[in-house]
mmCIF file of C-alpha atoms in Angstrom:
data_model
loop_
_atom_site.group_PDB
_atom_site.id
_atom_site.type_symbol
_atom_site.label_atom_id
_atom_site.label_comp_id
_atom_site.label_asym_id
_atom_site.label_seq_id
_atom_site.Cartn_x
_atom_site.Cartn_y
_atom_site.Cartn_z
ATOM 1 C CA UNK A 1 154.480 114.661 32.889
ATOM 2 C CA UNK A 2 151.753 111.868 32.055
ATOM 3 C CA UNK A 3 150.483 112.341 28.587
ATOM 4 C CA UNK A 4 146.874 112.559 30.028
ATOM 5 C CA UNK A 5 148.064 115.762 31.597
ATOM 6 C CA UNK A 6 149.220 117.629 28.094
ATOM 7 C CA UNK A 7 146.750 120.098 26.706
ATOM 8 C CA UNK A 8 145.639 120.863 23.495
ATOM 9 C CA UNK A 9 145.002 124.420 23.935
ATOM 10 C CA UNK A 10 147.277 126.733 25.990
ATOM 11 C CA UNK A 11 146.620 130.610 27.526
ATOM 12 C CA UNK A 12 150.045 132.406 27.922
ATOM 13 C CA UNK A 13 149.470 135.399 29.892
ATOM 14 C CA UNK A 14 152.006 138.031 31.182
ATOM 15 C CA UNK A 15 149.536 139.136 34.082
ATOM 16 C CA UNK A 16 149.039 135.364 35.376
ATOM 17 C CA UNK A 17 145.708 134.818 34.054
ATOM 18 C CA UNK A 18 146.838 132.186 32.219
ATOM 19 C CA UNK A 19 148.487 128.659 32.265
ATOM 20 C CA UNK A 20 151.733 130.034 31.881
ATOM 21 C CA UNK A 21 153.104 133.356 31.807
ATOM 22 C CA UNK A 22 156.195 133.116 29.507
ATOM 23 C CA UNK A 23 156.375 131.564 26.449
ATOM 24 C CA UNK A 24 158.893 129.596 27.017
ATOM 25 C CA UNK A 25 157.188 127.750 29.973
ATOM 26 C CA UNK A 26 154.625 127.253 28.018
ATOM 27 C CA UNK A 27 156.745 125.011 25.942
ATOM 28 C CA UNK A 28 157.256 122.518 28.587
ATOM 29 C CA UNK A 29 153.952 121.760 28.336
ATOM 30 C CA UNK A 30 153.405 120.412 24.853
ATOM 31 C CA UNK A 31 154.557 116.865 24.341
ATOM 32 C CA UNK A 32 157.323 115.842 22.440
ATOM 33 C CA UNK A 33 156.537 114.811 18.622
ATOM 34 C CA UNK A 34 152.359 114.934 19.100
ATOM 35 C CA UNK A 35 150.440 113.747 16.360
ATOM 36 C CA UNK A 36 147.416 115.821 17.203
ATOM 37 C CA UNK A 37 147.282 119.843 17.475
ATOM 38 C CA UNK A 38 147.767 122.140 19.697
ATOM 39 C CA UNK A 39 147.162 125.744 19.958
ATOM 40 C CA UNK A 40 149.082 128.326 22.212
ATOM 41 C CA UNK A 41 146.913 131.739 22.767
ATOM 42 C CA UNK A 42 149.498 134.180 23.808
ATOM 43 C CA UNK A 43 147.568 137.385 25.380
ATOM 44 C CA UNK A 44 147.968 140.633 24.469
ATOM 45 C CA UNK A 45 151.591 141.908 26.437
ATOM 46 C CA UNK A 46 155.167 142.525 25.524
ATOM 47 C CA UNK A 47 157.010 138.889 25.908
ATOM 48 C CA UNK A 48 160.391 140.049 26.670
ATOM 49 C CA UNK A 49 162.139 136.512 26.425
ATOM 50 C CA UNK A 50 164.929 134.766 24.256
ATOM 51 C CA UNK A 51 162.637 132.174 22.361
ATOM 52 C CA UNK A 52 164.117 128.199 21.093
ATOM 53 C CA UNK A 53 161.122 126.472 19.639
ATOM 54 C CA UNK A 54 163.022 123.105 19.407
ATOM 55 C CA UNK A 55 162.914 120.097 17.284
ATOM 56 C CA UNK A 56 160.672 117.968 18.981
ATOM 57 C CA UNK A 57 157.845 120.580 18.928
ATOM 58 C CA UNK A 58 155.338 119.818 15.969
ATOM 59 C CA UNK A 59 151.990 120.556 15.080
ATOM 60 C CA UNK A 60 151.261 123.833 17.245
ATOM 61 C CA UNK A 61 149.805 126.996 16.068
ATOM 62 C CA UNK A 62 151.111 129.810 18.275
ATOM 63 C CA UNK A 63 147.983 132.681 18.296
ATOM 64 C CA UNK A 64 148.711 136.120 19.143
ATOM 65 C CA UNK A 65 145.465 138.717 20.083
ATOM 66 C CA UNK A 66 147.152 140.852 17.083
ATOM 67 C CA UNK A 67 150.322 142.087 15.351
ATOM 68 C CA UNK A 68 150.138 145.082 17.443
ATOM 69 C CA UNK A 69 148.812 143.368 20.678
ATOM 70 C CA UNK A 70 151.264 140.489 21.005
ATOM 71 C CA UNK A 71 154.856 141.430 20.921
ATOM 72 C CA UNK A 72 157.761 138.846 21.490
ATOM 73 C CA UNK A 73 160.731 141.101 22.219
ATOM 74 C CA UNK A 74 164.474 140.412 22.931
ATOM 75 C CA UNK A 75 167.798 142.835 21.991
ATOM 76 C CA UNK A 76 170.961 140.531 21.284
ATOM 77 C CA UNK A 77 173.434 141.470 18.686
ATOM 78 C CA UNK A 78 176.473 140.438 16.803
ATOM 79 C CA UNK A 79 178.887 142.280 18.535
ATOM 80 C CA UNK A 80 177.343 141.907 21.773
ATOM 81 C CA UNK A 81 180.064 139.641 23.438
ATOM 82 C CA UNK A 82 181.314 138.649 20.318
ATOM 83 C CA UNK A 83 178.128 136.494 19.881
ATOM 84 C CA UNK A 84 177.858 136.835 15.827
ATOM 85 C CA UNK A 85 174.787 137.131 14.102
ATOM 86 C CA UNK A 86 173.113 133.610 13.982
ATOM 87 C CA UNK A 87 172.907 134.157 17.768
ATOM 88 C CA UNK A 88 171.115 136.784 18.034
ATOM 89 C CA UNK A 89 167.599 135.863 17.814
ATOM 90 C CA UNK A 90 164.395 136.714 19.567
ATOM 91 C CA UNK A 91 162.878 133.455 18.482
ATOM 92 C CA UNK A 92 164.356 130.894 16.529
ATOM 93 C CA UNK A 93 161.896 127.741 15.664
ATOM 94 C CA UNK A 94 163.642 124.284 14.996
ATOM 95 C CA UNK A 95 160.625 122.652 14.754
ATOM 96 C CA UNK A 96 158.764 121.656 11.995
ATOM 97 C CA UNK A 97 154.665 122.173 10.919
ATOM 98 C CA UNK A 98 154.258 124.949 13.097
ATOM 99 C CA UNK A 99 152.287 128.276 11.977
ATOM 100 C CA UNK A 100 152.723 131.845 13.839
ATOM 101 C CA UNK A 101 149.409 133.960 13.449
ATOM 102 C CA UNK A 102 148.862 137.422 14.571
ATOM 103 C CA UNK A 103 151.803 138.649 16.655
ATOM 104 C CA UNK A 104 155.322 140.787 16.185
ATOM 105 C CA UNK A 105 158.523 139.310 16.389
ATOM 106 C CA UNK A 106 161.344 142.089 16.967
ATOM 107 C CA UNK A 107 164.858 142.760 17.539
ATOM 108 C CA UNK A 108 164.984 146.040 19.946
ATOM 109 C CA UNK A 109 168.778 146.294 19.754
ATOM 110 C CA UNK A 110 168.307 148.813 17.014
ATOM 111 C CA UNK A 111 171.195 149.862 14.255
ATOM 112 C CA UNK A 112 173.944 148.511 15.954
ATOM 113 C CA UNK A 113 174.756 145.950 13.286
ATOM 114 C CA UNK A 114 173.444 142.562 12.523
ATOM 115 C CA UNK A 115 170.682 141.799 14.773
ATOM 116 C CA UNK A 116 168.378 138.730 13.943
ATOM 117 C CA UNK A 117 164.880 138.480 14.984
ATOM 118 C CA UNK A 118 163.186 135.371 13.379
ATOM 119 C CA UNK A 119 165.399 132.405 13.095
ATOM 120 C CA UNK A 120 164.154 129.489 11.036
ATOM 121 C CA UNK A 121 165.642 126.142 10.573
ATOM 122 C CA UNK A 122 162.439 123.918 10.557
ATOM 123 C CA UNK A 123 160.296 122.505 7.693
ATOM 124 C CA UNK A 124 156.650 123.381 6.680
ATOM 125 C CA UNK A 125 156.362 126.889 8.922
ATOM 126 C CA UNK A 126 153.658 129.304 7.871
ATOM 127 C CA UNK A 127 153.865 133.179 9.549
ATOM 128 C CA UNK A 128 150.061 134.775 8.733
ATOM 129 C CA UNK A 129 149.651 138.385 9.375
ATOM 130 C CA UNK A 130 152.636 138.960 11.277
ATOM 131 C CA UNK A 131 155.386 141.967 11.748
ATOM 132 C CA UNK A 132 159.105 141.601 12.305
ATOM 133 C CA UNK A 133 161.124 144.475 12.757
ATOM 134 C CA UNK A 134 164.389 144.942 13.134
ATOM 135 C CA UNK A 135 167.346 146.765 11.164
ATOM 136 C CA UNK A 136 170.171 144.050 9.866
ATOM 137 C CA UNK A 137 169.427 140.855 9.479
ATOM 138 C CA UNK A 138 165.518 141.298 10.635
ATOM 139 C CA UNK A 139 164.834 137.518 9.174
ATOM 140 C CA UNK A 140 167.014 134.456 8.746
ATOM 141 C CA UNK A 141 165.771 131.419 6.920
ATOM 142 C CA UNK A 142 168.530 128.750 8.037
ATOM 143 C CA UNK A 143 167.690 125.680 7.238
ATOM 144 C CA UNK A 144 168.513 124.477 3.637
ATOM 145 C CA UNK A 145 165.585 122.719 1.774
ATOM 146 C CA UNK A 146 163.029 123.821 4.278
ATOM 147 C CA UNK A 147 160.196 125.517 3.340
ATOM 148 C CA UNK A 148 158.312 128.807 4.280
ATOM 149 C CA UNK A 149 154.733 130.971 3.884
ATOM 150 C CA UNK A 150 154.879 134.177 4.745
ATOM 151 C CA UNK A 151 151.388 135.635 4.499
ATOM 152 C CA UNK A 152 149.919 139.203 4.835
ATOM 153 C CA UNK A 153 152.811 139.793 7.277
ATOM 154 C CA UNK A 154 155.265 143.147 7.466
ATOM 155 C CA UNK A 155 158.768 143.142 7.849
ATOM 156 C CA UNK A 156 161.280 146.161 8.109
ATOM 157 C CA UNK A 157 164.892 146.939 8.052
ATOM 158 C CA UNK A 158 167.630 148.322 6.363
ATOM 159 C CA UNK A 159 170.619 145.624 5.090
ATOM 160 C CA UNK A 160 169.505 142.008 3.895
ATOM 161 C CA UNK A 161 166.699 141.797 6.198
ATOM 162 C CA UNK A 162 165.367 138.808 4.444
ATOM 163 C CA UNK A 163 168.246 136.420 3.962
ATOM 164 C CA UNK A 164 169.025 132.228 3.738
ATOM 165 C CA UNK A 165 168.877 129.714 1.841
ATOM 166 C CA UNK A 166 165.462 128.039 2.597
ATOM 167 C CA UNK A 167 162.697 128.423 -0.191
ATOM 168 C CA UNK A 168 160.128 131.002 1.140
ATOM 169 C CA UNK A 169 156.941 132.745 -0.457
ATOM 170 C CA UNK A 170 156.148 136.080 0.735
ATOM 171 C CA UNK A 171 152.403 136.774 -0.182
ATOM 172 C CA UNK A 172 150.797 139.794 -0.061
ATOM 173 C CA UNK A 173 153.309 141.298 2.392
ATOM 174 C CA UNK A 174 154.643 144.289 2.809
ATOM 175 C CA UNK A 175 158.898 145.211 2.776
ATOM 176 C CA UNK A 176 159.691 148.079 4.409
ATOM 177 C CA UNK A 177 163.176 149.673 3.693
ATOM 178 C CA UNK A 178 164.244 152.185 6.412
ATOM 179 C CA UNK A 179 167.401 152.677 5.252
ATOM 180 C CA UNK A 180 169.835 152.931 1.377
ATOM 181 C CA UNK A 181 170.688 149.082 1.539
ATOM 182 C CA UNK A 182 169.301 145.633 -0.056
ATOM 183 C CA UNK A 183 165.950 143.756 0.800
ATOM 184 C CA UNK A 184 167.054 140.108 0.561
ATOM 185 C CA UNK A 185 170.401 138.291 0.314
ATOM 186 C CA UNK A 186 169.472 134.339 -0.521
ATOM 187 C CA UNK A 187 172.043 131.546 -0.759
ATOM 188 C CA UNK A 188 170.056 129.474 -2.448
ATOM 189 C CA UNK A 189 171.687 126.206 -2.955
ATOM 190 C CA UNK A 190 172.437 125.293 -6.630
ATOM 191 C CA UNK A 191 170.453 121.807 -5.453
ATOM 192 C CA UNK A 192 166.903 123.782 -4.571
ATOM 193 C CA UNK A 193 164.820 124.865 -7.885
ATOM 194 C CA UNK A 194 163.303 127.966 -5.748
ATOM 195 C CA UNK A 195 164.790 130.313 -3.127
ATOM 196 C CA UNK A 196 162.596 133.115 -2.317
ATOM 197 C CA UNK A 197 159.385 134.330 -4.484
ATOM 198 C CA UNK A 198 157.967 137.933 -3.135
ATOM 199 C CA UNK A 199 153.860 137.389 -4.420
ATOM 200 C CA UNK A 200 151.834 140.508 -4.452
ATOM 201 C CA UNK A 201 154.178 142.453 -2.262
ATOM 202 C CA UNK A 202 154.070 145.894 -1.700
ATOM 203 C CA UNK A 203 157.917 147.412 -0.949
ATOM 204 C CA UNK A 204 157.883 150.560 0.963
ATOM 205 C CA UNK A 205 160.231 152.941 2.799
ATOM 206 C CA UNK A 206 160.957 154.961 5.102
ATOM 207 C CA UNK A 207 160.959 158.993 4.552
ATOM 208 C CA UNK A 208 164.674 159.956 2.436
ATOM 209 C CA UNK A 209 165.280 156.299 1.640
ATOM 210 C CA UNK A 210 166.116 156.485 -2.192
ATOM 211 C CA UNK A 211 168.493 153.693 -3.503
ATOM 212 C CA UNK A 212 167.468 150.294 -2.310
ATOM 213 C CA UNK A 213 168.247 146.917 -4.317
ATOM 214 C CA UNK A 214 165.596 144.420 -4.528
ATOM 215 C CA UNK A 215 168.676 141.824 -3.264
ATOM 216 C CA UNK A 216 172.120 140.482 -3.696
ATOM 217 C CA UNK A 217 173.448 137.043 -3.780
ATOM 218 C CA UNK A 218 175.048 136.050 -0.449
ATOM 219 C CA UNK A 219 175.747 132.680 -1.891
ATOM 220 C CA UNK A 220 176.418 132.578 -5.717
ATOM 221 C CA UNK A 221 173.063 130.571 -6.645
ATOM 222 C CA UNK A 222 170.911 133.138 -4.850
ATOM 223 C CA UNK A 223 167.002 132.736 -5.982
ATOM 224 C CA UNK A 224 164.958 135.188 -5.856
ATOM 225 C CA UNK A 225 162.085 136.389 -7.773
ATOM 226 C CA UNK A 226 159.684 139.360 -7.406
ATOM 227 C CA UNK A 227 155.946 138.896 -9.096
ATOM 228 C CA UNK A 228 153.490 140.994 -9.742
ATOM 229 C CA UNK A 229 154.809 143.453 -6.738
ATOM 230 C CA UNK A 230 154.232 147.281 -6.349
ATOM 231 C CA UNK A 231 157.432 148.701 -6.050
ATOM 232 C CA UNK A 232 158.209 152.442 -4.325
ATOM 233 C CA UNK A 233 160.665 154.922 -5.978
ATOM 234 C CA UNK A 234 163.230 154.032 -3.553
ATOM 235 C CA UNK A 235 163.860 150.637 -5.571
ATOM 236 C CA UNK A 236 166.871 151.594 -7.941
ATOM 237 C CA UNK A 237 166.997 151.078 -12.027
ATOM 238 C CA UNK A 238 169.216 148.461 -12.103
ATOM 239 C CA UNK A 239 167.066 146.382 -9.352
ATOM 240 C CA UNK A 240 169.732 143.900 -8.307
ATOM 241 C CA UNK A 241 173.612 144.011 -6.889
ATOM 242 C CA UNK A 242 176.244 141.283 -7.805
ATOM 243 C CA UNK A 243 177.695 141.678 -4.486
ATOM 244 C CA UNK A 244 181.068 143.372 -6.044
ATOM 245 C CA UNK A 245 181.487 139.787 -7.535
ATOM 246 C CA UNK A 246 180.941 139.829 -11.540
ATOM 247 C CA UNK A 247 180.796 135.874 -11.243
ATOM 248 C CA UNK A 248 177.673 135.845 -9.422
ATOM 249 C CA UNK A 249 175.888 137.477 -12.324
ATOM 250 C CA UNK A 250 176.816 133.914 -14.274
ATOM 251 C CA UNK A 251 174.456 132.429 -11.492
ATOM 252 C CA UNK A 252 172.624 134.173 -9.604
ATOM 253 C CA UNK A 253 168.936 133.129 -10.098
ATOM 254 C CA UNK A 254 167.146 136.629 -10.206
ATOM 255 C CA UNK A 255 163.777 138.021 -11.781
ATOM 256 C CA UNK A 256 160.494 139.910 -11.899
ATOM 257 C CA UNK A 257 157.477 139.417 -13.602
ATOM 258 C CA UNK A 258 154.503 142.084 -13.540
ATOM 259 C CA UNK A 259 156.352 144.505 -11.615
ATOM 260 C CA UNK A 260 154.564 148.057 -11.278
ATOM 261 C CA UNK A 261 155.248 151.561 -9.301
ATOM 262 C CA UNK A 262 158.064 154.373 -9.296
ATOM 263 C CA UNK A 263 160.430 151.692 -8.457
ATOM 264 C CA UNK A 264 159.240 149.330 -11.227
ATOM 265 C CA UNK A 265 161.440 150.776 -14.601
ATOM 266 C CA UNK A 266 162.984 147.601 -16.148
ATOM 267 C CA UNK A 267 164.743 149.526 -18.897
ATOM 268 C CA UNK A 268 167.872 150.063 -16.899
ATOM 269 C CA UNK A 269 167.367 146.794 -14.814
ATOM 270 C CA UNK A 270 170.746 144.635 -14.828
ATOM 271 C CA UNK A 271 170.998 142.141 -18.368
ATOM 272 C CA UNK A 272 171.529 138.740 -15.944
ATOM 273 C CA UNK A 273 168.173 139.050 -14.503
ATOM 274 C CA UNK A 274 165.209 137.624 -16.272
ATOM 275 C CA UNK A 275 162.417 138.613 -17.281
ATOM 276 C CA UNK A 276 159.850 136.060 -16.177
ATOM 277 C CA UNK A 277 156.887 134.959 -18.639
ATOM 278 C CA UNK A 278 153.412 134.872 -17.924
ATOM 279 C CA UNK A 279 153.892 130.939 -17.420
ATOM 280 C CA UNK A 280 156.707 131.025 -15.136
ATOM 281 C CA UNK A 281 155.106 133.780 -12.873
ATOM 282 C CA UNK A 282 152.699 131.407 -12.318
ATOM 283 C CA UNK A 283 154.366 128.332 -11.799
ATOM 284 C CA UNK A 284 156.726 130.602 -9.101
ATOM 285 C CA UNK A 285 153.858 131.389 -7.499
ATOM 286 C CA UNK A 286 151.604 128.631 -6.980
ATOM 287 C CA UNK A 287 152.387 126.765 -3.870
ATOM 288 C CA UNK A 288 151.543 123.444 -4.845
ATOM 289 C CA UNK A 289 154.608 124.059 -6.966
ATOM 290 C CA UNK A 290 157.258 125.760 -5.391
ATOM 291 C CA UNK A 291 156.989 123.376 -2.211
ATOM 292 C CA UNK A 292 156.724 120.075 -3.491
ATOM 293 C CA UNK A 293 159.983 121.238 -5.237
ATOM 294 C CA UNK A 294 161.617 121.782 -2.393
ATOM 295 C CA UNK A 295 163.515 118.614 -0.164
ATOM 296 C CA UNK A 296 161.419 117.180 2.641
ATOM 297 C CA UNK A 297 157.487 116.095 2.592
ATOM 298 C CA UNK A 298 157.114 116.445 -0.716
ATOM 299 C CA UNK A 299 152.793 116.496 -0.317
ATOM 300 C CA UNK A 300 152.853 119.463 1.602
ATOM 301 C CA UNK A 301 150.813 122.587 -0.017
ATOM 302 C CA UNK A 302 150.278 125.578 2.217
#
């Protein structure tokens, strides 16, 4: 395709009344590596497709008509075919400077095991008032040193449904627990200051849920701090697991700061997590900070 012929905005319609109907057409026609931006309106509809955003795609700002509108849908699963779980995406995005806004990512498979639905791997991604649901596994953020905003967005599920090592800050979102398990499970490398800051959150769950960690180290630098978040009596006293593995609590990078709700006691929290001061809650949570920390384009500030 002749560059003249590449578009800067794009209608994705499941009915035809667009320029594509699938999203994944609609990929074909964005160029490779563009230095200008382009938009993709997806209309409302169910997108039942197996998404790869890949590497060359850059600067495009995928628009859904609403989190409850647009729905990108797809039902793999680890033990689908023996397909483990970093295959089992709905949509996994390679590429980098891309923001999702206003749409639902989901895995339909439902609790049969690890079951991805957002896969991440590329730099500089922003998610704003989005849902992903799922059960295990509901988000993975793959790609070491790369950097994530999560904003106003929901996401459910029951075991380590926010997990990786990339450095992430979920703001003003809300964490739904629908079953006894753990919220996040970062391998943070020991090279990467920040792994994953929860801002504002609200953590919520689903009717009988009562004993749910606020995370457990996958990896044995795990990061992850909770700040200023209001927590639901389903979050348990001692907040954080060691993964049956005492030396992870020599490690681990875990904390809160301003923490309120049933599920916010910090008598009985575990002695290796910190208790942040006013001055590192802030610094956790400021973006300028957090992502210039990070590897990569070190000028980028959400």
């Amino acid at each position: 395709m002749d560059g003249a012929e590449y578009k800067r905005e794009i209608t994705v319609a499941p009915d035809g009344s667009g320029d594509y109907t699938t999203l994944t057409d609609a990929l074909e026609g964005i160029r490779a590596y563009m230095d200008y931006r382009v938009t993709v309106n997806l209309r409302p509809g169910v997108y039942r497709e197996k998404v790869v955003i890949p590497s060359w795609i850059e600067n495009v700002e995928f628009l859904g008509a609403g989190a409850d509108s647009t729905v990108i849908s797809w039902g793999d699963y680890a033990s689908l075919d023996n397909m483990g779980t970093f295959r089992t995406y709905t949509v996994k995005v390679e590429g980098c400077d891309i923001t999702f806004r206003n749409l639902t990512i989901e895995n339909s498979a439902g609790e049969v095991g690890q079951a991805v639905a957002l896969h991440t791997e590329g730099d500089r991604l922003k998610f704003d008032n989005c849902s992903f649901r799922g059960n295990q596994d509901t988000v993975f953020t793959g790609g070491r040193g790369s950097r994530l905003l999560f904003d106003n967005c929901y996401i459910e599920g029951t075991t380590d449904y926010i997990f990786g090592p990339s450095t992430a800050l979920f703001r003003d979102c809300t964490l739904h627990s629908k079953r006894n398990s753990y919220i996040t499970a970062a391998s943070t490398p020991d090279t990467v200051m920040t792994g994953y800051v929860m801002y504002r959150c609200r953590l919520t769950a689903a009717d009988g849920v009562d004993k749910v960690y606020l995370g457990r180290p996958w990896r044995p630098y795990a990061s992850t701090y909770f700040i200023d978040c209001e927590m639901g009596g389903h979050i348990v006293a001692a907040g954080w697991h060691n993964w049956r593995n005492p030396d992870n609590e020599k490690t681990a990078r875990y904390g809160e700061y301003g923490s309120r709700g049933a599920g916010a006691e910090k008598a009985d929290r575990v002695g290796w997590a910190t208790a942040l001061s006013p001055s590192e809650a802030a610094r956790l949570s400021d973006p300028a900070v957090i992502f210039t920390s990070a590897p990569g384009c070190m000028h980028w500030v959400p």
